[in-house]
Amino acid sequence: MLKPHLHQSRSASPTLFPLSKPFSQGNGGVAVLLARSAPALRNSRRSTRVGLASRKIKAVASPGATEKSLSVKAVVSVKPSAGGLFSEIGINRGLDDIADLVGKTLLLELVSAELDPKTGLEKGTIKGYAHKKSQNEKEVTYECEFKVGDDFGEAGAIFVENEHHKEMYLKDIVLDGFAGGPLSIRCNSWVHSKFDNPQKRVFFTDK
């Protein structure tokens, strides 16, 4: 009468496998590994996959993962130097031509008109290089593209650094792409070369 009962108990109990090496701790007993039955392993694997999938969905759907930005174009109008294209001959002229070719004639920095609401300090500037777009006897035009975040606000000023070896006369700068419409900055001023003076020029927007 006891044999059937004993047979059921043995089949229900988990299988024990001795490890090849005993643990160093303990009283010299041999460590054993508890092996789960096949259905239990399938269930645990299935539940693990579901957990990972749910975490991936949350990561993709979490708010604030992408930040919106505006595309702002700066158009800089420069008065050609006296004598036109052949006014300069030498090493500096060649270096300036290279700067034009690689699109690094002017370094522009947008300055926000608003302060950071969290710190009360000025917001960080947004930098970009202006490249030569067109040229004629009366005007040379340079353009620069900025990616401006929504939290930047309106531009209040712009820093200008002349990458040429000779000063240039800036007529005006137009910023187009802000929510409030185009912003015009009247310069009508000479901008020195950064090789003569590393300090940048600043021009403020017209209100």
CSV table of C-alpha atoms in Angstrom, one decimal:
chain,number,residue,atom,x,y,z
A,1,MET,CA,0.0,0.0,0.0
A,2,LEU,CA,3.0,2.4,0.6
A,3,LYS,CA,4.7,1.8,-2.8
A,4,PRO,CA,2.3,3.9,-5.0
A,5,HIS,CA,2.6,6.8,-2.5
A,6,LEU,CA,6.4,6.6,-2.5
A,7,HIS,CA,6.5,6.5,-6.3
A,8,GLN,CA,4.4,9.7,-6.6
A,9,SER,CA,6.6,11.5,-4.1
A,10,ARG,CA,9.8,10.6,-5.9
A,11,SER,CA,8.3,11.8,-9.3
A,12,ALA,CA,7.1,15.1,-7.9
A,13,SER,CA,10.4,16.0,-6.2
A,14,PRO,CA,13.0,17.9,-8.2
A,15,THR,CA,16.1,16.1,-9.5
A,16,LEU,CA,19.3,16.7,-7.7
A,17,PHE,CA,22.7,16.7,-9.5
A,18,PRO,CA,26.0,16.8,-7.7
A,19,LEU,CA,28.5,19.4,-8.9
A,20,SER,CA,31.9,18.2,-9.9
A,21,LYS,CA,33.6,20.2,-7.2
A,22,PRO,CA,32.4,20.7,-3.7
A,23,PHE,CA,32.2,24.2,-2.2
A,24,SER,CA,35.1,25.3,-0.1
A,25,GLN,CA,32.8,26.5,2.7
A,26,GLY,CA,30.6,24.3,4.8
A,27,ASN,CA,31.2,21.0,6.6
A,28,GLY,CA,32.6,19.1,3.6
A,29,GLY,CA,29.2,18.4,2.1
A,30,VAL,CA,28.8,18.2,-1.7
A,31,ALA,CA,26.9,21.0,-3.3
A,32,VAL,CA,23.9,20.1,-5.3
A,33,LEU,CA,22.2,21.9,-8.2
A,34,LEU,CA,18.4,22.1,-8.3
A,35,ALA,CA,17.2,21.4,-11.8
A,36,ARG,CA,13.8,22.8,-12.7
A,37,SER,CA,11.4,20.8,-14.8
A,38,ALA,CA,11.0,21.7,-18.5
A,39,PRO,CA,7.6,23.4,-18.2
A,40,ALA,CA,9.0,25.7,-15.4
A,41,LEU,CA,11.9,26.7,-17.6
A,42,ARG,CA,9.6,27.5,-20.5
A,43,ASN,CA,7.4,29.7,-18.3
A,44,SER,CA,10.3,31.6,-16.9
A,45,ARG,CA,11.7,32.3,-20.4
A,46,ARG,CA,8.4,33.4,-21.6
A,47,SER,CA,7.9,35.8,-18.7
A,48,THR,CA,11.4,37.2,-19.2
A,49,ARG,CA,10.8,38.1,-22.9
A,50,VAL,CA,7.5,39.9,-22.0
A,51,GLY,CA,9.3,42.0,-19.4
A,52,LEU,CA,12.0,43.1,-21.8
A,53,ALA,CA,9.5,44.0,-24.4
A,54,SER,CA,7.5,46.1,-22.0
A,55,ARG,CA,10.7,48.0,-21.0
A,56,LYS,CA,11.6,48.7,-24.6
A,57,ILE,CA,8.1,50.1,-25.3
A,58,LYS,CA,8.4,52.5,-22.4
A,59,ALA,CA,11.8,53.8,-23.5
A,60,VAL,CA,10.5,54.6,-27.0
A,61,ALA,CA,7.2,56.1,-25.8
A,62,SER,CA,8.8,58.2,-23.0
A,63,PRO,CA,8.1,62.0,-23.4
A,64,GLY,CA,10.9,64.4,-24.1
A,65,ALA,CA,13.0,61.9,-26.1
A,66,THR,CA,13.1,64.3,-29.1
A,67,GLU,CA,13.6,68.1,-29.0
A,68,LYS,CA,12.1,70.4,-31.6
A,69,SER,CA,14.4,72.9,-33.3
A,70,LEU,CA,14.0,75.7,-35.8
A,71,SER,CA,16.1,76.3,-38.9
A,72,VAL,CA,17.3,79.8,-38.9
A,73,LYS,CA,19.2,81.3,-41.8
A,74,ALA,CA,21.6,84.2,-41.4
A,75,VAL,CA,22.4,86.3,-44.5
A,76,VAL,CA,25.4,88.6,-44.2
A,77,SER,CA,26.0,91.5,-46.6
A,78,VAL,CA,29.6,92.7,-47.0
A,79,LYS,CA,31.0,95.6,-49.0
A,80,PRO,CA,33.8,94.5,-51.3
A,81,SER,CA,37.2,95.8,-50.6
A,82,ALA,CA,38.6,98.7,-52.7
A,83,GLY,CA,40.1,97.4,-55.9
A,84,GLY,CA,37.8,94.4,-56.2
A,85,LEU,CA,39.0,90.9,-56.6
A,86,PHE,CA,42.5,91.8,-57.6
A,87,SER,CA,43.2,94.2,-54.8
A,88,GLU,CA,45.3,91.7,-52.9
A,89,ILE,CA,48.1,89.4,-54.0
A,90,GLY,CA,50.1,87.3,-51.6
A,91,ILE,CA,49.9,84.5,-49.0
A,92,ASN,CA,47.1,86.1,-47.0
A,93,ARG,CA,44.9,86.4,-50.0
A,94,GLY,CA,45.5,82.7,-50.7
A,95,LEU,CA,44.6,81.8,-47.1
A,96,ASP,CA,41.5,83.8,-47.3
A,97,ASP,CA,40.5,82.1,-50.5
A,98,ILE,CA,40.9,78.8,-48.7
A,99,ALA,CA,38.7,79.9,-45.9
A,100,ASP,CA,36.0,80.8,-48.4
A,101,LEU,CA,36.3,77.5,-50.1
A,102,VAL,CA,35.9,75.5,-46.9
A,103,GLY,CA,33.0,77.7,-45.8
A,104,LYS,CA,34.6,79.3,-42.8
A,105,THR,CA,34.8,83.0,-43.7
A,106,LEU,CA,32.8,84.3,-40.7
A,107,LEU,CA,32.1,82.7,-37.3
A,108,LEU,CA,28.6,83.8,-36.1
A,109,GLU,CA,27.2,83.3,-32.6
A,110,LEU,CA,23.5,83.9,-31.8
A,111,VAL,CA,22.8,85.4,-28.4
A,112,SER,CA,19.4,84.9,-26.9
A,113,ALA,CA,17.4,88.0,-25.8
A,114,GLU,CA,16.1,86.0,-22.8
A,115,LEU,CA,17.8,84.8,-19.6
A,116,ASP,CA,17.7,81.2,-18.5
A,117,PRO,CA,14.6,81.0,-16.1
A,118,LYS,CA,16.3,78.3,-14.0
A,119,THR,CA,19.6,80.0,-13.4
A,120,GLY,CA,18.9,83.7,-14.2
A,121,LEU,CA,22.0,83.7,-16.3
A,122,GLU,CA,22.5,84.2,-20.1
A,123,LYS,CA,21.7,81.3,-22.2
A,124,GLY,CA,24.4,79.6,-24.2
A,125,THR,CA,25.2,80.9,-27.7
A,126,ILE,CA,24.6,79.0,-30.9
A,127,LYS,CA,27.6,79.0,-33.3
A,128,GLY,CA,27.8,78.6,-37.0
A,129,TYR,CA,30.2,79.4,-39.9
A,130,ALA,CA,29.0,81.6,-42.8
A,131,HIS,CA,30.1,80.7,-46.3
A,132,LYS,CA,30.2,82.8,-49.4
A,133,LYS,CA,27.0,82.6,-51.4
A,134,SER,CA,27.4,85.2,-54.1
A,135,GLN,CA,29.5,88.2,-55.1
A,136,ASN,CA,29.3,91.2,-57.5
A,137,GLU,CA,30.8,94.6,-57.7
A,138,LYS,CA,28.6,96.1,-55.0
A,139,GLU,CA,28.1,93.3,-52.5
A,140,VAL,CA,29.4,90.0,-51.2
A,141,THR,CA,26.8,87.7,-49.6
A,142,TYR,CA,27.5,85.1,-47.0
A,143,GLU,CA,25.0,82.6,-45.5
A,144,CYS,CA,24.8,80.5,-42.4
A,145,GLU,CA,22.3,77.9,-41.2
A,146,PHE,CA,21.5,77.5,-37.5
A,147,LYS,CA,19.6,74.8,-35.6
A,148,VAL,CA,17.8,76.7,-32.8
A,149,GLY,CA,15.9,74.9,-30.0
A,150,ASP,CA,12.5,76.0,-28.9
A,151,ASP,CA,13.8,77.1,-25.5
A,152,PHE,CA,16.3,79.6,-27.0
A,153,GLY,CA,13.8,82.3,-27.6
A,154,GLU,CA,14.3,85.3,-29.8
A,155,ALA,CA,17.8,86.5,-30.8
A,156,GLY,CA,18.9,89.7,-29.1
A,157,ALA,CA,22.4,90.0,-30.6
A,158,ILE,CA,25.0,88.3,-32.7
A,159,PHE,CA,28.8,87.9,-32.3
A,160,VAL,CA,30.9,88.1,-35.4
A,161,GLU,CA,34.5,86.8,-35.8
A,162,ASN,CA,36.3,87.6,-39.1
A,163,GLU,CA,38.3,84.6,-40.2
A,164,HIS,CA,40.0,86.5,-43.0
A,165,HIS,CA,43.5,88.2,-42.6
A,166,LYS,CA,42.1,91.5,-43.6
A,167,GLU,CA,39.2,93.6,-42.1
A,168,MET,CA,35.9,93.6,-43.9
A,169,TYR,CA,33.0,96.0,-43.9
A,170,LEU,CA,29.7,94.5,-42.8
A,171,LYS,CA,26.6,96.2,-44.0
A,172,ASP,CA,23.8,94.2,-42.4
A,173,ILE,CA,22.8,90.8,-41.2
A,174,VAL,CA,19.3,89.3,-41.6
A,175,LEU,CA,18.0,86.4,-39.5
A,176,ASP,CA,15.1,84.5,-41.0
A,177,GLY,CA,13.3,81.6,-39.4
A,178,PHE,CA,12.3,82.7,-35.9
A,179,ALA,CA,8.6,82.6,-34.9
A,180,GLY,CA,8.4,86.4,-34.7
A,181,GLY,CA,9.6,86.9,-38.3
A,182,PRO,CA,12.8,88.1,-39.9
A,183,LEU,CA,15.2,90.1,-37.7
A,184,SER,CA,17.4,92.8,-39.2
A,185,ILE,CA,20.8,93.8,-37.8
A,186,ARG,CA,22.3,97.0,-39.1
A,187,CYS,CA,26.1,96.9,-38.8
A,188,ASN,CA,27.7,99.5,-41.2
A,189,SER,CA,31.0,98.8,-39.5
A,190,TRP,CA,34.4,97.4,-40.1
A,191,VAL,CA,35.1,94.0,-38.5
A,192,HIS,CA,38.8,93.4,-37.8
A,193,SER,CA,40.6,90.2,-38.5
A,194,LYS,CA,40.8,87.7,-35.6
A,195,PHE,CA,44.5,87.5,-36.3
A,196,ASP,CA,44.9,91.2,-35.4
A,197,ASN,CA,42.5,91.2,-32.5
A,198,PRO,CA,40.9,88.0,-31.1
A,199,GLN,CA,38.0,89.9,-29.5
A,200,LYS,CA,34.7,89.4,-31.3
A,201,ARG,CA,32.4,92.1,-32.5
A,202,VAL,CA,28.8,92.2,-31.2
A,203,PHE,CA,25.8,93.6,-33.1
A,204,PHE,CA,22.3,94.0,-31.6
A,205,THR,CA,19.0,93.3,-33.4
A,206,ASP,CA,16.8,96.2,-34.4
A,207,LYS,CA,13.6,96.4,-32.3
